Each structure stands twice: as structure tokens, then as C-alpha cells.
mmCIF file of C-alpha atoms in Angstrom:
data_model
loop_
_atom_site.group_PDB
_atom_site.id
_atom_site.type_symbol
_atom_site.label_atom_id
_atom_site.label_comp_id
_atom_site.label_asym_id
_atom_site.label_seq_id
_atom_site.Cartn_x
_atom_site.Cartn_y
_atom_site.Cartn_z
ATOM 1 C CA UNK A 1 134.852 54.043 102.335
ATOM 2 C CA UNK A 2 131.669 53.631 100.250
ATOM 3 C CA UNK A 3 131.694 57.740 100.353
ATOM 4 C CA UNK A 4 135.141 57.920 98.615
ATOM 5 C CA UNK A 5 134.044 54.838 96.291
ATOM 6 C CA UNK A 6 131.458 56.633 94.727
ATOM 7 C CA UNK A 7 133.480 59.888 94.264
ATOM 8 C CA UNK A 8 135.885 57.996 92.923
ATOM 9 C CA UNK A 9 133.526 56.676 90.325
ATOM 10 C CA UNK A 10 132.193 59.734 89.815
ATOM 11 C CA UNK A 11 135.086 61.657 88.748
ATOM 12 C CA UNK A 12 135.337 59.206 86.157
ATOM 13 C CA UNK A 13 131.958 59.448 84.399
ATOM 14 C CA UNK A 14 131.396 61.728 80.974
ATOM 15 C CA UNK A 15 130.733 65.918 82.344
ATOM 16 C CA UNK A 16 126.952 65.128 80.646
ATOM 17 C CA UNK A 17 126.694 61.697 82.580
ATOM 18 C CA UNK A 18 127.646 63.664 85.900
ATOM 19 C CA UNK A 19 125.402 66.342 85.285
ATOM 20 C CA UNK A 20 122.165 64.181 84.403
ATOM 21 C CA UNK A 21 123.053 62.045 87.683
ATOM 22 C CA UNK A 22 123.002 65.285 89.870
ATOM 23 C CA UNK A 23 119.683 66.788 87.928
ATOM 24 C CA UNK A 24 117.827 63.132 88.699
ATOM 25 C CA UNK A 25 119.021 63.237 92.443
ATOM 26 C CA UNK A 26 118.167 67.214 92.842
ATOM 27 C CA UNK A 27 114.615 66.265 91.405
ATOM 28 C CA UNK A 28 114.015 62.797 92.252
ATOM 29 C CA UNK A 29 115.771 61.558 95.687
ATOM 30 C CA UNK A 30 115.983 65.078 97.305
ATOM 31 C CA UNK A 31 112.481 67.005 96.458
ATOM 32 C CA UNK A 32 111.958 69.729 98.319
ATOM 33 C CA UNK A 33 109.013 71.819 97.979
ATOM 34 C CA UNK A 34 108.234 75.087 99.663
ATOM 35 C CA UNK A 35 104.851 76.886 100.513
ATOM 36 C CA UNK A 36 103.904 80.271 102.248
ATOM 37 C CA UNK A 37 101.070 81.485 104.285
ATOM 38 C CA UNK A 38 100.017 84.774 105.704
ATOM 39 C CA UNK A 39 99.006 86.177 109.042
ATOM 40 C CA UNK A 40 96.807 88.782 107.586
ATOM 41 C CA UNK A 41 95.436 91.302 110.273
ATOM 42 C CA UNK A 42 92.916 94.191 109.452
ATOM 43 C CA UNK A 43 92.857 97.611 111.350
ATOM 44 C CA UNK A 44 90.559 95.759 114.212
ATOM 45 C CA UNK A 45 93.337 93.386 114.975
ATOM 46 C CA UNK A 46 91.285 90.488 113.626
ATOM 47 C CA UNK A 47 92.807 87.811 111.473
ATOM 48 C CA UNK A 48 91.583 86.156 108.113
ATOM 49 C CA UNK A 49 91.322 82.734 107.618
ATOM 50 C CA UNK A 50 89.897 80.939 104.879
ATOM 51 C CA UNK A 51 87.950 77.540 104.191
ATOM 52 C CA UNK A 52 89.251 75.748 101.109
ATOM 53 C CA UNK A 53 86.680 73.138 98.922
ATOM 54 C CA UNK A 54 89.254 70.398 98.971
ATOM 55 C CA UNK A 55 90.344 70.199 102.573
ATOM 56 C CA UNK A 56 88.946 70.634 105.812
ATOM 57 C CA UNK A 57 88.831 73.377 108.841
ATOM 58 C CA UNK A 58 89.735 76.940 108.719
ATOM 59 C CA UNK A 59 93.496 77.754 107.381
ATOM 60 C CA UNK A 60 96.048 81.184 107.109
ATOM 61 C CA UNK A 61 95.862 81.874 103.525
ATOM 62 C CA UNK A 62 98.619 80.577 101.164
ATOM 63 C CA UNK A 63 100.076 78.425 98.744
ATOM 64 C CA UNK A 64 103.017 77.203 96.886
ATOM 65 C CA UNK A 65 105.402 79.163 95.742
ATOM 66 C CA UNK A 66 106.658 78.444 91.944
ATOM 67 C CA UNK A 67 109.756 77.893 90.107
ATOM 68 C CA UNK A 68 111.223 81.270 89.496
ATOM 69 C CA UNK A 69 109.058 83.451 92.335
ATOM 70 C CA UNK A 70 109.929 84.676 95.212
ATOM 71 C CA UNK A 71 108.113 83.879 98.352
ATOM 72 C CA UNK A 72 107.284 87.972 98.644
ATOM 73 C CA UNK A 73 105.359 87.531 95.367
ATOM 74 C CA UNK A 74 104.307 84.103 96.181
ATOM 75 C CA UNK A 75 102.677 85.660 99.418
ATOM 76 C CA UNK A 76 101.046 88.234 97.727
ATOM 77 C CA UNK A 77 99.903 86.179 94.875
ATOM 78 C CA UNK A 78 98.092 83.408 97.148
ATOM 79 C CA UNK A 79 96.588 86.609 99.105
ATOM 80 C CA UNK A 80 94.889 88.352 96.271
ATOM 81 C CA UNK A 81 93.742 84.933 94.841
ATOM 82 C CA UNK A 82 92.379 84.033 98.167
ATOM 83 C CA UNK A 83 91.018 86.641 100.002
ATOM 84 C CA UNK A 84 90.863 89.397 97.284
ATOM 85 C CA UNK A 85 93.911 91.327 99.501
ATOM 86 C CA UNK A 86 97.065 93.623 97.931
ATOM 87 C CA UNK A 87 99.514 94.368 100.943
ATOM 88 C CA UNK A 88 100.122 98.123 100.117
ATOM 89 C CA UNK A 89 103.137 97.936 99.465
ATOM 90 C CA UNK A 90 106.219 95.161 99.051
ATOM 91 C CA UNK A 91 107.470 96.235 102.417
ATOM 92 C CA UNK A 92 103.725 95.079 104.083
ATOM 93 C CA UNK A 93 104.537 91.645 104.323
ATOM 94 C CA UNK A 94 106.722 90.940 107.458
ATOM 95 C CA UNK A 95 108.557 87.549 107.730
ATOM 96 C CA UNK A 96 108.007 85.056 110.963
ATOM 97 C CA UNK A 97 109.489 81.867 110.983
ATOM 98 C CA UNK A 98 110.545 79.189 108.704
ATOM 99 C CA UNK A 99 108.706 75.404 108.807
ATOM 100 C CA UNK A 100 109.556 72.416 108.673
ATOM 101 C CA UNK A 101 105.834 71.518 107.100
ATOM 102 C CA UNK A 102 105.819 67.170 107.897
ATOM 103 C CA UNK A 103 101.908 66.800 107.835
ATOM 104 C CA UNK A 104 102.212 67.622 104.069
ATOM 105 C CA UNK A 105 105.859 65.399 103.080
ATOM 106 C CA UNK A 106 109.227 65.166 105.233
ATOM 107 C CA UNK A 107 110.570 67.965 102.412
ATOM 108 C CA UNK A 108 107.866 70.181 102.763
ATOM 109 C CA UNK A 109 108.599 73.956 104.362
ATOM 110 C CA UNK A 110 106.538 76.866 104.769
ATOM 111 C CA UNK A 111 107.137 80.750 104.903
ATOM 112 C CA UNK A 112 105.381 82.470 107.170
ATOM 113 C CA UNK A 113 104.742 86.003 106.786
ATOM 114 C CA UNK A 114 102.600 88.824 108.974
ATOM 115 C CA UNK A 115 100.315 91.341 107.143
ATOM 116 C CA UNK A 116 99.100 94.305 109.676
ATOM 117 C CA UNK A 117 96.227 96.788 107.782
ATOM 118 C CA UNK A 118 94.999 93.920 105.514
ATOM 119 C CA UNK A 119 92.296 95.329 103.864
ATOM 120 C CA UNK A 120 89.903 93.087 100.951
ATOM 121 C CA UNK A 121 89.548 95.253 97.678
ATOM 122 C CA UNK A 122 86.336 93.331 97.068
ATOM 123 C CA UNK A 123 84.560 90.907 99.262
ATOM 124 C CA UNK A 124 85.972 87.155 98.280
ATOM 125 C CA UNK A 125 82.956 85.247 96.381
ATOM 126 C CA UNK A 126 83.287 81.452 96.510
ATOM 127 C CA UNK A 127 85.273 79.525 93.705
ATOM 128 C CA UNK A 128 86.305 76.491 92.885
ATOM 129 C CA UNK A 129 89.361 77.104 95.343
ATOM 130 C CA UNK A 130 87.583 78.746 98.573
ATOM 131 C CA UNK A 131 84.720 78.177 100.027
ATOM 132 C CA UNK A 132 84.745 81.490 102.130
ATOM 133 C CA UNK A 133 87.880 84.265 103.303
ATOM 134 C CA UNK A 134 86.721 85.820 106.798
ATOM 135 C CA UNK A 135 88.140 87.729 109.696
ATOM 136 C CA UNK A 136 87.935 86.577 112.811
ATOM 137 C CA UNK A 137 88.942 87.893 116.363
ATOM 138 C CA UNK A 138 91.675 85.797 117.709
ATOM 139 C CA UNK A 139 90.204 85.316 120.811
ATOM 140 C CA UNK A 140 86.734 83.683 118.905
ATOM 141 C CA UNK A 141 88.455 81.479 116.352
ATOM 142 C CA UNK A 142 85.648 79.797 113.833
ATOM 143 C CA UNK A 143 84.813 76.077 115.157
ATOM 144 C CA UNK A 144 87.473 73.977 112.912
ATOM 145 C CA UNK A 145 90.501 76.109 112.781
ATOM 146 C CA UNK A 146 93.262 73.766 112.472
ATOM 147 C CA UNK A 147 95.665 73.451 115.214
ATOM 148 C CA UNK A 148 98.388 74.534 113.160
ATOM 149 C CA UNK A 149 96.758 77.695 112.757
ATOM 150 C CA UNK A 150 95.814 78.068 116.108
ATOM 151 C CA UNK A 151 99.457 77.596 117.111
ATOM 152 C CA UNK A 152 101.191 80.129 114.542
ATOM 153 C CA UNK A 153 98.701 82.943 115.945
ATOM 154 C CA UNK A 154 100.082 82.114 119.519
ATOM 155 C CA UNK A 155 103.466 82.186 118.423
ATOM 156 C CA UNK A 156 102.687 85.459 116.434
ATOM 157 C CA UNK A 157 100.997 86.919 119.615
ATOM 158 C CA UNK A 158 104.009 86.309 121.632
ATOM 159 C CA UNK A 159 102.651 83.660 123.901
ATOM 160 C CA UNK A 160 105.557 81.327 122.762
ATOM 161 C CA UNK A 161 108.291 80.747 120.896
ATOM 162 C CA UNK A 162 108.227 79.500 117.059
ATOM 163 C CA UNK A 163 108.640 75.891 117.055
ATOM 164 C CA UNK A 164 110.748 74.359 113.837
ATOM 165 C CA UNK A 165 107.484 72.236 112.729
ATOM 166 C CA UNK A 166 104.084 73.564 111.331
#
């Protein structure tokens, strides 16, 4: 009833009217926003993680992706920025899973993607972004790791399945 009301009303409002409603309810009652990270592996099977200045514990690298990018580029992007890392080519990166990311917002998702033969051009100095980008073994994790991280290299490693949150 109140469903058919307000289509009702709708259909009767200006075309410009309509279409500033639906651009306020796209950006204000329904924001979304969508991030990527990367499982980044070097040729000794070890895994980089990196420690940011603004928030605790050890973390797979990443970011969020912009208006108008792709989460390929975004992936790439956050991984040279990071860890001073260029995946070889655009085929390098290797999508996971999907997230539903709820520790950040209930409209929050994340991309993950695996890197094999990840390989820094140039060791990563600190900045005001990261503290430090390191490889670690998986089986000797750096005290701190989140436990989000800890879990996507499980599911990665085949030791269970994906779950739907990060």
C-alpha cells in the first residue's frame, strides 16, 4: 500500500524533481563504498603485510577504490603506493572473494585479490601513510596481525571456505 503510494506520487513529480530525488537517495540513504586488498606472495611463498600510521596491527595492503577505477587498477594502485610492488602484468592479480566489510560501515565491501611472484621494485621507506611493508612467512605472522587478516590467509590457503564478512 504505502509502496504503490509513493510510486504513485512519484510518477507525478517534474522528470528533474524525480531525478534529483533518486541522485539524493543513491548518495545519501544508500552509500555504498567499496575497498580492495591484496594477498601479495613473493617467490618464497611469504606474504606482505603492512603497518599503517593511523591504525593499528599488521594489515593486507589496500585501499579504496575511486569513482571511475576499476578495482584491477585500484589493486595495483594501493600496491605500488604501499609496498613499492607492480604485478607484472594485468593478468597477475587473481580475484578471491567478495566482503561484506561491517567493522568499517554496514555498506562497506572489499575485493580481495591474490598476487603470486610479488616482487618490491625498491624497498618501501616510511611515509606519512605506512609505517613499514614486510613479508612474512604465514606460519610466523608479526605479533598484531589483525584477525581479519589472519582469516583471509586461511581461507586463501584452503583451510576453509570464504565467509561473506571481512
Amino acid at each position: 500500500m504505502v509502496k504503490r503510494f509513493a510510486i504513485d506520487l512519484l510518477s507525478r513529480l517534474p522528470r528533474s524533481l524525480k531525478r534529483a530525488l533518486v541522485v539524493r537517495y543513491a548518495l545519501w540513504v544508500r552509500p555504498m563504498t567499496l575497498g580492495v586488498r591484496v594477498a601479495a606472495f613473493n617467490d618464497a611463498d611469504e606474504v606482505l603485510l603492512v603497518r599503517h600510521t593511523y591504525i593499528e596491527g599488521w594489515h593486507l595492503p589496500g585501499g579504496a577504490v575511486e569513482r571511475g577505477e576499476s578495482v584491477g587498477a585500484a589493486a595495483r594502485k594501493e600496491l605500488q603506493e604501499e609496498a613499492n610492488i607492480v604485478p607484472k602484468d594485468d593478468g597477475a592479480l587473481t580475484l578471491f572473494a567478495v566482503y561484506k566489510n561491517e567493522i568499517m560501515s554496514r555498506f562497506d565491501h572489499v575485493v580481495l585479490f591474490v598476487l603470486q611472484g610479488a616482487n618490491q621494485t625498491a624497498p618501501k621507506l616510511p611515509d606519512s601513510e605506512i609505517e613499514e611493508a614486510r613479508f612474512f612467512a604465514c606460519d610466523a605472522l608479526p605479533e598484531g596481525t589483525t584477525e581479519p587478516t589472519r582469516r583471509r590467509l586461511v581461507e586463501i590457503a584452503g583451510r576453509t571456505a570464504p565467509r561473506a564478512l571481512w
